[in-house]
């Protein structure tokens, strides 16, 4: 068997914090490889060379040319280093392909929120180079034992490897979100250099189109999802997005491993974005963040009013519509609400209308702001996550670490990471937030009322805060589980 030091993993991803992040995948793509490296696993990232990646990585050197990949424009491979902190660095391979990646805008969409029309090629190339580096076609001396693919953007790597007759790495496909599948017209199959015969129900075909994610799930050696509960949910019609049959058939090759969080980035005792740092031993200092946030967002500065908050992609998944629906009643409790989010013009508009209607009780910031997201976690009293589905979710864990009990829909990873407050769970020391179900405005509002009542019972609230802060959400246990899984794939 391989010793830890010898295990080499190519971690293929389309975003990575702090250079390019649209959501949790960016956070995980930095924190998980770092945690694996700290337990002596040689993990290296493969990522497209968007402008912000090329500008942000250090010590770039050109190590290979891919001028003859028929379907794709010429590309080069750079070796570089991604710094997460003064002491934490991850080796990265960056695909430099000006024709596909040198453009302003987001990784998946242009500045107006339209998908890039050549996304099949852009992430086909990521998948293809992933497969080359993970096989005996690689121009590099460094050969991974495992190609660890993440979401649809690297979903074709297991397919390309499947059709490669030579030596190749074992593959792991992690589902961060089944709602995004990378679906393209049937003609893309040949355009991307996949055998026409792969366009089959037993292959890459999904309801008459090519699905990158389905390809990955079909051909990969093993599947993980980012929480045990979500691994069960996606085998059902309700949350399987049409892939429940395939996932149920592959359940013996599927594991749910809960995400951790970067406990150094998200630590109220040292967080540079806070008005005042605090810890569970000095929780009274959290109050300074509440007044700073109220002031900054133009809310009435009031230490005693419960302040609810949300930071998220504004979307159907995140239940933003439900939040908008209950906001007027939340204000009447009385309570305040602060929302940071972006991504959906209609929901952005509705939130702005609410903020205008209740200027001192509801504040909305449309946009993406890492700094404000930290201040919100520290400054609010209770974090709202009414997600319709949530593969894992990170903010409910950040919240608990910040002494901000989360109020969440009982689904996916939220159910795995938040313990509902009842007298019994409080007495046993496990209660750390509030769960609601079913996914209705009434049920959400009633639970918000339950939280507001608990908030005014200072001893109970303190206990909830302390229970959450005492939990271990670090990556160590999950990184160890990934390591064991990698090893088992080689046996
Ligand atoms: P998802 O990946 O589905 O969006 P997660 O809860 O896993 O959900 O991760 C979301 C991450 O993105 C968190 O780190 C969250 O703080 C961050 N985030 C989402 N929207 C914003 C925003 N508008 N500004 C700053 N950070 C945001
Ligand atoms: C996805 C999911 C989220 C998860 C994140 C990281 O974007 O929506 O629940 O936490 O990926 O795995």
CSV table of N, CA, C and O in Angstrom, one decimal, residues 200-239:
chain,number,residue,atom,x,y,z
A,200,UNK,N,-25.5,7.7,-25.3
A,200,UNK,CA,-26.4,6.6,-25.0
A,200,UNK,C,-26.9,6.7,-23.5
A,200,UNK,O,-26.2,7.3,-22.7
A,201,UNK,N,-28.0,6.1,-23.3
A,201,UNK,CA,-28.5,6.2,-21.9
A,201,UNK,C,-27.4,5.6,-20.9
A,201,UNK,O,-27.2,6.1,-19.8
A,202,UNK,N,-26.7,4.6,-21.4
A,202,UNK,CA,-25.6,4.0,-20.7
A,202,UNK,C,-24.4,4.8,-21.1
A,202,UNK,O,-23.5,4.3,-21.8
A,203,UNK,N,-24.3,6.1,-20.8
A,203,UNK,CA,-23.2,6.9,-21.3
A,203,UNK,C,-23.5,8.4,-20.9
A,203,UNK,O,-24.0,8.6,-19.9
A,204,UNK,N,-23.2,9.3,-21.9
A,204,UNK,CA,-23.2,10.7,-21.6
A,204,UNK,C,-24.6,11.3,-21.9
A,204,UNK,O,-24.7,12.5,-21.7
A,205,UNK,N,-25.5,10.6,-22.4
A,205,UNK,CA,-26.8,11.1,-22.9
A,205,UNK,C,-27.7,11.4,-21.7
A,205,UNK,O,-27.8,10.6,-20.8
A,206,UNK,N,-28.4,12.6,-21.8
A,206,UNK,CA,-29.3,12.9,-20.7
A,206,UNK,C,-30.5,13.6,-21.4
A,206,UNK,O,-30.4,14.7,-21.9
A,207,UNK,N,-31.6,12.9,-21.5
A,207,UNK,CA,-32.8,13.4,-22.1
A,207,UNK,C,-32.5,14.0,-23.5
A,207,UNK,O,-32.9,15.2,-23.7
A,208,UNK,N,-31.8,13.4,-24.3
A,208,UNK,CA,-31.5,13.8,-25.7
A,208,UNK,C,-30.4,14.8,-25.8
A,208,UNK,O,-30.1,15.2,-26.9
A,209,UNK,N,-29.7,15.2,-24.7
A,209,UNK,CA,-28.6,16.1,-24.8
A,209,UNK,C,-27.4,15.4,-24.2
A,209,UNK,O,-27.5,14.4,-23.6
A,210,UNK,N,-26.3,16.2,-24.3
A,210,UNK,CA,-25.0,15.7,-23.6
A,210,UNK,C,-25.0,16.4,-22.2
A,210,UNK,O,-25.2,17.6,-22.1
A,211,UNK,N,-24.9,15.6,-21.1
A,211,UNK,CA,-24.7,16.2,-19.8
A,211,UNK,C,-23.3,15.9,-19.3
A,211,UNK,O,-23.0,14.7,-19.1
A,212,UNK,N,-22.6,16.9,-19.0
A,212,UNK,CA,-21.2,16.7,-18.5
A,212,UNK,C,-21.3,16.0,-17.1
A,212,UNK,O,-20.5,15.1,-16.8
A,213,UNK,N,-22.3,16.4,-16.3
A,213,UNK,CA,-22.3,15.8,-14.9
A,213,UNK,C,-22.7,14.3,-15.0
A,213,UNK,O,-22.1,13.5,-14.4
A,214,UNK,N,-23.7,14.0,-15.9
A,214,UNK,CA,-24.1,12.6,-16.0
A,214,UNK,C,-22.9,11.8,-16.5
A,214,UNK,O,-22.7,10.7,-16.0
A,215,UNK,N,-22.2,12.4,-17.5
A,215,UNK,CA,-21.0,11.6,-18.0
A,215,UNK,C,-20.0,11.3,-16.8
A,215,UNK,O,-19.6,10.1,-16.7
A,216,UNK,N,-19.8,12.3,-16.0
A,216,UNK,CA,-18.9,12.0,-14.8
A,216,UNK,C,-19.5,11.0,-13.9
A,216,UNK,O,-18.8,10.0,-13.5
A,217,UNK,N,-20.8,11.1,-13.6
A,217,UNK,CA,-21.4,10.1,-12.6
A,217,UNK,C,-21.4,8.7,-13.2
A,217,UNK,O,-21.3,7.7,-12.5
A,218,UNK,N,-21.6,8.6,-14.5
A,218,UNK,CA,-21.7,7.3,-15.1
A,218,UNK,C,-20.3,6.6,-15.2
A,218,UNK,O,-20.2,5.4,-14.9
A,219,UNK,N,-19.3,7.4,-15.6
A,219,UNK,CA,-18.0,6.7,-15.8
A,219,UNK,C,-17.0,6.8,-14.7
A,219,UNK,O,-16.0,6.1,-14.7
A,220,UNK,N,-17.3,7.6,-13.6
A,220,UNK,CA,-16.3,7.7,-12.6
A,220,UNK,C,-16.2,6.4,-11.7
A,220,UNK,O,-17.2,5.6,-11.7
A,221,UNK,N,-15.1,6.2,-11.1
A,221,UNK,CA,-15.0,5.0,-10.2
A,221,UNK,C,-15.8,5.1,-9.0
A,221,UNK,O,-16.4,4.2,-8.5
A,222,UNK,N,-15.8,6.3,-8.4
A,222,UNK,CA,-16.6,6.6,-7.2
A,222,UNK,C,-17.2,8.0,-7.2
A,222,UNK,O,-16.6,8.9,-7.9
A,223,UNK,N,-18.3,8.1,-6.4
A,223,UNK,CA,-18.9,9.4,-6.4
A,223,UNK,C,-19.0,9.8,-4.9
A,223,UNK,O,-19.2,9.0,-4.0
A,224,UNK,N,-18.7,11.1,-4.7
A,224,UNK,CA,-19.0,11.6,-3.3
A,224,UNK,C,-20.0,12.8,-3.5
A,224,UNK,O,-20.0,13.5,-4.5
A,225,UNK,N,-20.8,13.1,-2.4
A,225,UNK,CA,-21.5,14.3,-2.3
A,225,UNK,C,-21.1,14.9,-1.0
A,225,UNK,O,-20.5,14.3,-0.2
A,226,UNK,N,-21.5,16.2,-0.9
A,226,UNK,CA,-20.9,17.0,0.2
A,226,UNK,C,-21.6,16.9,1.6
A,226,UNK,O,-21.3,17.7,2.5
A,227,UNK,N,-22.5,16.0,1.7
A,227,UNK,CA,-23.1,15.6,3.0
A,227,UNK,C,-23.8,14.3,2.9
A,227,UNK,O,-24.3,13.9,1.9
A,228,UNK,N,-23.8,13.5,4.0
A,228,UNK,CA,-24.4,12.2,4.0
A,228,UNK,C,-25.9,12.3,3.7
A,228,UNK,O,-26.4,11.5,2.9
A,229,UNK,N,-26.6,13.3,4.2
A,229,UNK,CA,-28.0,13.4,4.0
A,229,UNK,C,-28.3,13.7,2.5
A,229,UNK,O,-29.2,13.1,1.9
A,230,UNK,N,-27.5,14.6,1.9
A,230,UNK,CA,-27.8,14.9,0.4
A,230,UNK,C,-27.5,13.6,-0.4
A,230,UNK,O,-28.2,13.4,-1.4
A,231,UNK,N,-26.6,12.8,0.0
A,231,UNK,CA,-26.3,11.5,-0.7
A,231,UNK,C,-27.6,10.7,-0.8
A,231,UNK,O,-27.8,10.0,-1.8
A,232,UNK,N,-28.4,10.7,0.3
A,232,UNK,CA,-29.6,9.9,0.3
A,232,UNK,C,-30.7,10.7,-0.5
A,232,UNK,O,-31.4,10.1,-1.3
A,233,UNK,N,-30.8,12.0,-0.4
A,233,UNK,CA,-31.8,12.8,-1.0
A,233,UNK,C,-31.8,12.7,-2.6
A,233,UNK,O,-32.8,12.7,-3.2
A,234,UNK,N,-30.5,12.7,-3.1
A,234,UNK,CA,-30.4,12.7,-4.6
A,234,UNK,C,-30.8,11.4,-5.2
A,234,UNK,O,-30.9,11.3,-6.4
A,235,UNK,N,-31.1,10.4,-4.4
A,235,UNK,CA,-31.6,9.1,-5.0
A,235,UNK,C,-33.1,9.1,-5.1
A,235,UNK,O,-33.7,8.1,-5.4
A,236,UNK,N,-33.7,10.2,-4.7
A,236,UNK,CA,-35.2,10.3,-4.8
A,236,UNK,C,-35.6,11.2,-5.9
A,236,UNK,O,-34.8,12.1,-6.4
A,237,UNK,N,-36.8,11.0,-6.4
A,237,UNK,CA,-37.3,11.8,-7.5
A,237,UNK,C,-37.3,13.3,-7.1
A,237,UNK,O,-37.0,14.2,-8.0
A,238,UNK,N,-37.7,13.6,-5.9
A,238,UNK,CA,-37.8,15.0,-5.5
A,238,UNK,C,-36.5,15.8,-5.7
A,238,UNK,O,-36.6,17.0,-6.1
A,239,UNK,N,-35.4,15.2,-5.4
A,239,UNK,CA,-34.1,16.0,-5.4
A,239,UNK,C,-33.1,15.4,-6.4
A,239,UNK,O,-31.9,15.8,-6.3
